[in-house]
PDB file of C-alpha atoms in Angstrom:
ATOM      1  CA  MET A  29     -35.641  30.273  45.101  1.00 32.00           C
ATOM      2  CA  PRO A  30     -38.272  27.904  43.528  1.00 40.00           C
ATOM      3  CA  ALA A  31     -41.743  29.267  42.669  1.00 43.00           C
ATOM      4  CA  VAL A  32     -44.358  27.938  44.944  1.00 41.00           C
ATOM      5  CA  ALA A  33     -48.164  28.774  45.124  1.00 42.00           C
ATOM      6  CA  GLY A  34     -49.230  31.727  47.340  1.00 41.00           C
ATOM      7  CA  SER A  35     -52.130  31.847  49.532  1.00 45.00           C
ATOM      8  CA  SER A  36     -55.104  30.505  47.618  1.00 64.00           C
ATOM      9  CA  PRO A  37     -57.826  27.769  48.072  1.00 88.00           C
ATOM     10  CA  ALA A  38     -55.435  25.405  46.458  1.00 93.00           C
ATOM     11  CA  GLU A  39     -52.966  25.716  49.462  1.00 96.00           C
ATOM     12  CA  PRO A  40     -53.614  24.966  53.169  1.00 96.00           C
ATOM     13  CA  SER A  41     -52.599  27.509  55.794  1.00 96.00           C
ATOM     14  CA  ARG A  42     -49.293  26.881  57.615  1.00 96.00           C
ATOM     15  CA  ASP A  43     -51.138  25.858  60.766  1.00 97.00           C
ATOM     16  CA  CYS A  44     -53.997  23.853  58.819  1.00 97.00           C
ATOM     17  CA  PRO A  45     -56.052  22.080  61.592  1.00 97.00           C
ATOM     18  CA  LEU A  46     -58.312  20.048  59.333  1.00 97.00           C
ATOM     19  CA  CYS A  47     -56.379  16.718  60.019  1.00 98.00           C
ATOM     20  CA  PRO A  48     -55.822  16.606  63.819  1.00 98.00           C
ATOM     21  CA  ARG A  49     -53.294  13.655  63.720  1.00 98.00           C
ATOM     22  CA  LEU A  50     -51.100  15.483  61.020  1.00 98.00           C
ATOM     23  CA  HIS A  51     -51.427  18.779  62.773  1.00 98.00           C
ATOM     24  CA  ASP A  52     -50.228  17.082  66.060  1.00 98.00           C
ATOM     25  CA  PHE A  53     -47.425  15.358  64.300  1.00 98.00           C
ATOM     26  CA  ILE A  54     -46.091  18.424  62.767  1.00 98.00           C
ATOM     27  CA  ALA A  55     -46.257  20.337  65.952  1.00 98.00           C
ATOM     28  CA  GLU A  56     -44.155  17.652  67.659  1.00 98.00           C
ATOM     29  CA  TRP A  57     -41.592  18.032  64.974  1.00 98.00           C
ATOM     30  CA  ARG A  58     -41.639  21.803  65.075  1.00 98.00           C
ATOM     31  CA  HIS A  59     -40.474  21.380  68.772  1.00 98.00           C
ATOM     32  CA  ARG A  60     -37.891  18.739  67.839  1.00 98.00           C
ATOM     33  CA  GLU A  61     -36.485  20.538  64.671  1.00 98.00           C
ATOM     34  CA  PRO A  62     -37.381  24.205  64.718  1.00 98.00           C
ATOM     35  CA  ALA A  63     -35.357  24.917  61.698  1.00 98.00           C
ATOM     36  CA  TRP A  64     -37.242  22.614  59.474  1.00 98.00           C
ATOM     37  CA  HIS A  65     -40.244  23.627  57.192  1.00 98.00           C
ATOM     38  CA  ASN A  66     -42.719  21.466  59.371  1.00 98.00           C
ATOM     39  CA  ALA A  67     -45.862  22.648  57.626  1.00 98.00           C
ATOM     40  CA  PRO A  68     -48.065  21.842  54.623  1.00 98.00           C
ATOM     41  CA  VAL A  69     -45.758  21.764  51.550  1.00 98.00           C
ATOM     42  CA  PRO A  70     -46.877  24.029  48.794  1.00 98.00           C
ATOM     43  CA  THR A  71     -47.064  23.205  45.095  1.00 98.00           C
ATOM     44  CA  PHE A  72     -43.802  23.447  43.359  1.00 98.00           C
ATOM     45  CA  LEU A  73     -44.426  25.792  40.129  1.00 98.00           C
ATOM     46  CA  PRO A  74     -42.326  26.881  37.319  1.00 98.00           C
ATOM     47  CA  PRO A  75     -41.100  30.569  37.289  1.00 97.00           C
ATOM     48  CA  GLU A  76     -43.627  31.328  34.599  1.00 97.00           C
ATOM     49  CA  GLY A  77     -46.622  30.478  36.900  1.00 97.00           C
ATOM     50  CA  ARG A  78     -49.667  28.389  36.738  1.00 97.00           C
ATOM     51  CA  GLU A  79     -50.616  29.543  33.215  1.00 97.00           C
ATOM     52  CA  SER A  80     -47.568  27.689  31.738  1.00 98.00           C
ATOM     53  CA  VAL A  81     -48.250  24.347  33.519  1.00 98.00           C
ATOM     54  CA  ARG A  82     -49.072  21.521  31.046  1.00 98.00           C
ATOM     55  CA  LEU A  83     -47.999  18.759  33.223  1.00 98.00           C
ATOM     56  CA  LEU A  84     -48.857  18.049  36.938  1.00 98.00           C
ATOM     57  CA  VAL A  85     -46.862  15.325  38.915  1.00 98.00           C
ATOM     58  CA  VAL A  86     -48.979  14.178  41.975  1.00 98.00           C
ATOM     59  CA  GLY A  87     -47.171  12.448  44.724  1.00 98.00           C
ATOM     60  CA  LEU A  88     -48.441  10.888  48.056  1.00 98.00           C
ATOM     61  CA  ALA A  89     -47.162  13.174  50.820  1.00 98.00           C
ATOM     62  CA  PRO A  90     -44.119  14.947  51.963  1.00 98.00           C
ATOM     63  CA  GLY A  91     -41.293  12.759  53.470  1.00 96.00           C
ATOM     64  CA  LEU A  92     -40.333  13.424  57.145  1.00 97.00           C
ATOM     65  CA  ARG A  93     -36.770  14.276  56.378  1.00 96.00           C
ATOM     66  CA  GLY A  94     -37.563  15.302  52.796  1.00 96.00           C
ATOM     67  CA  ALA A  95     -40.107  17.815  51.790  1.00 98.00           C
ATOM     68  CA  ASN A  96     -41.299  18.320  55.348  1.00 98.00           C
ATOM     69  CA  ARG A  97     -37.706  19.437  56.309  1.00 98.00           C
ATOM     70  CA  THR A  98     -36.962  21.468  53.154  1.00 98.00           C
ATOM     71  CA  GLY A  99     -40.449  22.827  52.143  1.00 98.00           C
ATOM     72  CA  ARG A 100     -40.199  21.725  48.440  1.00 98.00           C
ATOM     73  CA  PRO A 101     -41.768  18.555  47.029  1.00 98.00           C
ATOM     74  CA  PHE A 102     -39.402  15.694  46.504  1.00 98.00           C
ATOM     75  CA  THR A 103     -36.410  17.685  47.838  1.00 97.00           C
ATOM     76  CA  GLY A 104     -34.188  16.125  50.494  1.00 95.00           C
ATOM     77  CA  ASP A 105     -34.821  12.467  50.034  1.00 88.00           C
ATOM     78  CA  PHE A 106     -34.008   9.672  47.453  1.00 89.00           C
ATOM     79  CA  ALA A 107     -37.170  10.084  45.439  1.00 93.00           C
ATOM     80  CA  GLY A 108     -36.299  13.387  44.304  1.00 96.00           C
ATOM     81  CA  ASP A 109     -33.022  12.262  42.614  1.00 95.00           C
ATOM     82  CA  LEU A 110     -34.890  10.213  40.271  1.00 97.00           C
ATOM     83  CA  LEU A 111     -37.773  12.364  39.710  1.00 98.00           C
ATOM     84  CA  TYR A 112     -35.829  15.483  38.993  1.00 98.00           C
ATOM     85  CA  ARG A 113     -33.204  13.694  36.941  1.00 97.00           C
ATOM     86  CA  THR A 114     -36.027  12.200  34.780  1.00 98.00           C
ATOM     87  CA  LEU A 115     -37.759  15.539  34.299  1.00 98.00           C
ATOM     88  CA  LYS A 116     -34.549  17.109  33.265  1.00 98.00           C
ATOM     89  CA  THR A 117     -33.940  14.487  30.701  1.00 98.00           C
ATOM     90  CA  PHE A 118     -37.206  15.388  28.897  1.00 98.00           C
ATOM     91  CA  GLY A 119     -36.792  19.147  29.291  1.00 98.00           C
ATOM     92  CA  LEU A 120     -39.282  19.448  32.078  1.00 98.00           C
ATOM     93  CA  ALA A 121     -36.747  20.840  34.528  1.00 98.00           C
ATOM     94  CA  ARG A 122     -33.616  22.985  34.231  1.00 98.00           C
ATOM     95  CA  GLY A 123     -30.760  23.819  36.512  1.00 97.00           C
ATOM     96  CA  LEU A 124     -28.828  21.963  39.084  1.00 96.00           C
ATOM     97  CA  PHE A 125     -30.806  19.910  41.620  1.00 96.00           C
ATOM     98  CA  GLU A 126     -28.878  19.790  44.960  1.00 95.00           C
ATOM     99  CA  ALA A 127     -31.790  18.534  47.197  1.00 92.00           C
ATOM    100  CA  ARG A 128     -32.282  21.779  48.734  1.00 94.00           C
ATOM    101  CA  PRO A 129     -34.833  24.590  48.007  1.00 94.00           C
ATOM    102  CA  ASP A 130     -32.376  27.330  47.260  1.00 95.00           C
ATOM    103  CA  ASP A 131     -30.561  25.291  44.367  1.00 97.00           C
ATOM    104  CA  SER A 132     -30.834  26.494  40.779  1.00 97.00           C
ATOM    105  CA  LEU A 133     -33.455  23.879  39.825  1.00 98.00           C
ATOM    106  CA  GLU A 134     -36.526  25.175  37.953  1.00 98.00           C
ATOM    107  CA  LEU A 135     -39.540  23.435  36.410  1.00 98.00           C
ATOM    108  CA  VAL A 136     -40.476  23.903  32.821  1.00 98.00           C
ATOM    109  CA  GLY A 137     -44.185  23.770  32.039  1.00 98.00           C
ATOM    110  CA  THR A 138     -44.533  21.339  35.121  1.00 98.00           C
ATOM    111  CA  ALA A 139     -45.951  21.586  38.689  1.00 98.00           C
ATOM    112  CA  ILE A 140     -45.492  19.110  41.485  1.00 98.00           C
ATOM    113  CA  THR A 141     -47.787  18.541  44.359  1.00 98.00           C
ATOM    114  CA  ASN A 142     -48.880  15.950  46.792  1.00 98.00           C
ATOM    115  CA  ALA A 143     -52.220  14.372  47.460  1.00 98.00           C
ATOM    116  CA  VAL A 144     -51.657  14.947  51.115  1.00 98.00           C
ATOM    117  CA  ARG A 145     -49.803  18.219  51.791  1.00 98.00           C
ATOM    118  CA  CYS A 146     -48.638  17.407  55.441  1.00 98.00           C
ATOM    119  CA  VAL A 147     -46.114  14.581  56.493  1.00 98.00           C
ATOM    120  CA  PRO A 148     -48.003  11.597  57.941  1.00 98.00           C
ATOM    121  CA  PRO A 149     -46.434   9.413  60.644  1.00 97.00           C
ATOM    122  CA  GLU A 150     -44.676   6.397  58.987  1.00 93.00           C
ATOM    123  CA  ASN A 151     -45.418   7.932  55.663  1.00 91.00           C
ATOM    124  CA  LYS A 152     -49.037   6.524  55.752  1.00 95.00           C
ATOM    125  CA  PRO A 153     -51.900   8.982  55.647  1.00 97.00           C
ATOM    126  CA  VAL A 154     -55.387   7.596  56.475  1.00 98.00           C
ATOM    127  CA  GLY A 155     -58.366   7.469  54.303  1.00 98.00           C
ATOM    128  CA  ALA A 156     -59.932  10.536  56.075  1.00 98.00           C
ATOM    129  CA  GLU A 157     -56.709  12.659  55.774  1.00 98.00           C
ATOM    130  CA  ILE A 158     -56.527  11.739  51.960  1.00 98.00           C
ATOM    131  CA  ALA A 159     -60.211  12.770  51.536  1.00 98.00           C
ATOM    132  CA  THR A 160     -59.780  15.851  53.431  1.00 98.00           C
ATOM    133  CA  CYS A 161     -56.628  17.059  51.628  1.00 98.00           C
ATOM    134  CA  ARG A 162     -58.463  16.514  48.346  1.00 98.00           C
ATOM    135  CA  SER A 163     -60.204  19.746  49.041  1.00 97.00           C
ATOM    136  CA  PHE A 164     -56.797  21.377  48.152  1.00 98.00           C
ATOM    137  CA  LEU A 165     -55.983  18.932  45.222  1.00 98.00           C
ATOM    138  CA  ILE A 166     -59.221  19.786  43.331  1.00 97.00           C
ATOM    139  CA  PRO A 167     -58.556  23.579  43.179  1.00 97.00           C
ATOM    140  CA  THR A 168     -54.934  22.784  42.422  1.00 98.00           C
ATOM    141  CA  ILE A 169     -55.876  20.902  39.382  1.00 98.00           C
ATOM    142  CA  GLU A 170     -58.461  23.479  38.286  1.00 97.00           C
ATOM    143  CA  SER A 171     -55.919  26.378  38.730  1.00 97.00           C
ATOM    144  CA  PHE A 172     -53.872  25.177  35.533  1.00 98.00           C
ATOM    145  CA  PRO A 173     -55.883  26.378  32.488  1.00 97.00           C
ATOM    146  CA  ARG A 174     -53.476  24.630  30.102  1.00 98.00           C
ATOM    147  CA  LEU A 175     -53.160  21.338  31.830  1.00 98.00           C
ATOM    148  CA  GLU A 176     -52.762  18.298  29.532  1.00 98.00           C
ATOM    149  CA  ALA A 177     -51.200  15.517  31.531  1.00 98.00           C
ATOM    150  CA  ILE A 178     -50.922  14.316  35.089  1.00 98.00           C
ATOM    151  CA  VAL A 179     -48.521  11.859  36.392  1.00 98.00           C
ATOM    152  CA  THR A 180     -49.803  10.010  39.659  1.00 98.00           C
ATOM    153  CA  LEU A 181     -47.073   8.409  41.662  1.00 98.00           C
ATOM    154  CA  GLY A 182     -48.438   5.329  43.489  1.00 98.00           C
ATOM    155  CA  ALA A 183     -51.967   3.946  43.920  1.00 98.00           C
ATOM    156  CA  ILE A 184     -53.113   6.436  46.526  1.00 98.00           C
ATOM    157  CA  ALA A 185     -52.083   9.504  44.652  1.00 98.00           C
ATOM    158  CA  HIS A 186     -53.556   8.017  41.411  1.00 98.00           C
ATOM    159  CA  GLN A 187     -56.855   7.148  43.189  1.00 98.00           C
ATOM    160  CA  SER A 188     -57.262  10.602  44.898  1.00 98.00           C
ATOM    161  CA  THR A 189     -56.408  12.323  41.613  1.00 98.00           C
ATOM    162  CA  VAL A 190     -59.157  10.290  39.787  1.00 98.00           C
ATOM    163  CA  ARG A 191     -61.612  11.247  42.416  1.00 98.00           C
ATOM    164  CA  ALA A 192     -60.629  14.914  42.412  1.00 97.00           C
ATOM    165  CA  LEU A 193     -61.285  14.836  38.633  1.00 97.00           C
ATOM    166  CA  GLY A 194     -64.934  13.467  39.360  1.00 96.00           C
ATOM    167  CA  HIS A 195     -64.296   9.980  37.969  1.00 96.00           C
ATOM    168  CA  ARG A 196     -64.839   6.568  39.341  1.00 96.00           C
ATOM    169  CA  VAL A 197     -61.458   4.737  40.575  1.00 97.00           C
ATOM    170  CA  ALA A 198     -62.848   1.461  39.000  1.00 97.00           C
ATOM    171  CA  ALA A 199     -63.054   3.184  35.603  1.00 97.00           C
ATOM    172  CA  LEU A 200     -59.456   4.366  35.588  1.00 98.00           C
ATOM    173  CA  PRO A 201     -57.527   1.867  37.779  1.00 98.00           C
ATOM    174  CA  PHE A 202     -54.000   2.270  38.876  1.00 98.00           C
ATOM    175  CA  VAL A 203     -51.690   0.262  36.613  1.00 98.00           C
ATOM    176  CA  HIS A 204     -48.176   1.357  36.186  1.00 98.00           C
ATOM    177  CA  GLY A 205     -47.494   2.436  32.576  1.00 98.00           C
ATOM    178  CA  ALA A 206     -51.226   2.812  31.750  1.00 98.00           C
ATOM    179  CA  VAL A 207     -52.404   5.875  29.857  1.00 98.00           C
ATOM    180  CA  HIS A 208     -56.110   6.878  30.838  1.00 98.00           C
ATOM    181  CA  GLU A 209     -57.693   9.523  28.518  1.00 96.00           C
ATOM    182  CA  THR A 210     -60.099  11.780  30.440  1.00 94.00           C
ATOM    183  CA  ALA A 211     -62.162  14.815  29.211  1.00 86.00           C
ATOM    184  CA  GLY A 212     -59.663  16.940  30.908  1.00 83.00           C
ATOM    185  CA  ALA A 213     -55.871  15.991  31.391  1.00 96.00           C
ATOM    186  CA  THR A 214     -54.699  12.458  30.463  1.00 98.00           C
ATOM    187  CA  LEU A 215     -53.464  10.257  33.393  1.00 98.00           C
ATOM    188  CA  PHE A 216     -50.254   8.481  33.480  1.00 98.00           C
ATOM    189  CA  PRO A 217     -49.956   6.400  36.592  1.00 98.00           C
ATOM    190  CA  SER A 218     -46.531   5.192  37.803  1.00 98.00           C
ATOM    191  CA  TYR A 219     -45.129   3.378  40.764  1.00 98.00           C
ATOM    192  CA  HIS A 220     -43.838   5.854  43.197  1.00 98.00           C
ATOM    193  CA  CYS A 221     -40.190   6.537  42.842  1.00 96.00           C
ATOM    194  CA  SER A 222     -39.336   5.688  46.420  1.00 95.00           C
ATOM    195  CA  ARG A 223     -36.094   4.145  47.586  1.00 93.00           C
ATOM    196  CA  TYR A 224     -38.012   0.939  48.595  1.00 95.00           C
ATOM    197  CA  ASN A 225     -39.700   0.499  45.237  1.00 97.00           C
ATOM    198  CA  THR A 226     -36.370   0.956  43.305  1.00 96.00           C
ATOM    199  CA  ASN A 227     -34.433  -1.187  45.770  1.00 95.00           C
ATOM    200  CA  THR A 228     -36.876  -3.926  45.656  1.00 96.00           C
ATOM    201  CA  GLY A 229     -37.184  -3.860  41.787  1.00 96.00           C
ATOM    202  CA  ARG A 230     -40.912  -2.939  41.700  1.00 97.00           C
ATOM    203  CA  LEU A 231     -39.755   0.183  39.841  1.00 98.00           C
ATOM    204  CA  THR A 232     -36.658   0.504  37.782  1.00 97.00           C
ATOM    205  CA  GLU A 233     -35.324   3.616  36.315  1.00 97.00           C
ATOM    206  CA  GLU A 234     -36.045   2.358  32.865  1.00 98.00           C
ATOM    207  CA  MET A 235     -39.685   1.788  33.760  1.00 98.00           C
ATOM    208  CA  PHE A 236     -39.927   5.381  35.260  1.00 98.00           C
ATOM    209  CA  VAL A 237     -38.222   7.000  32.323  1.00 98.00           C
ATOM    210  CA  GLY A 238     -40.632   5.086  30.076  1.00 98.00           C
ATOM    211  CA  VAL A 239     -43.828   6.761  31.772  1.00 98.00           C
ATOM    212  CA  PHE A 240     -42.196  10.181  31.260  1.00 98.00           C
ATOM    213  CA  ALA A 241     -41.340   9.166  27.675  1.00 98.00           C
ATOM    214  CA  ARG A 242     -45.025   8.703  26.942  1.00 98.00           C
ATOM    215  CA  VAL A 243     -45.832  12.023  28.695  1.00 98.00           C
ATOM    216  CA  ALA A 244     -43.355  13.818  26.445  1.00 98.00           C
ATOM    217  CA  GLU A 245     -44.896  12.123  23.284  1.00 98.00           C
ATOM    218  CA  HIS A 246     -48.409  13.280  24.458  1.00 97.00           C
ATOM    219  CA  LEU A 247     -47.288  16.837  25.120  1.00 97.00           C
ATOM    220  CA  ALA A 248     -45.580  17.018  21.687  1.00 96.00           C
ATOM    221  CA  ARG A 249     -48.765  16.316  19.893  1.00 89.00           C
TER     222      ARG A 249
END
């Protein structure tokens, strides 16, 4: 089974009430699909735990039939295929990714989380929900003592991460392929690896791999 964070300030409770719209949406899907995870999706950790994490990947939010169903970030929908394939290419994951939480996939020195932990209707969290869930993103980032790099997938995840680090968004703008040095971890923004972005050509696999090539170079220093 994948390593996930336990009960801590970095993880919302299963019935987190802080965002009423998201809480009600999940309640609806618990009724419709009782076998699904249907709860905040915890951070995916390597077997060695938080102390081994040097890279954090921050996505937007769980997909309805992806992580909201399976309980593991980027598992069960298209985005995970590209993300985990790329992580394996650079030795940041190992094992076989079979798009289910009981496969043999393990992360290596890497953790994966979302800026918003609960699935939002139409995959679109509102500003208040993003801000509220930052109360979990901040301690998540702070829980990794060896963190050196953060890949932010999409503008919303990037902006929330910048704010979580205490910086101004204008000072560290979202630009795919940019490298933003900070006093803590270095930021590597990327377009989100969604099916929409890859189908429209906004993000090619070569572009996505290029971001992680720069991350791997940074971690090798």
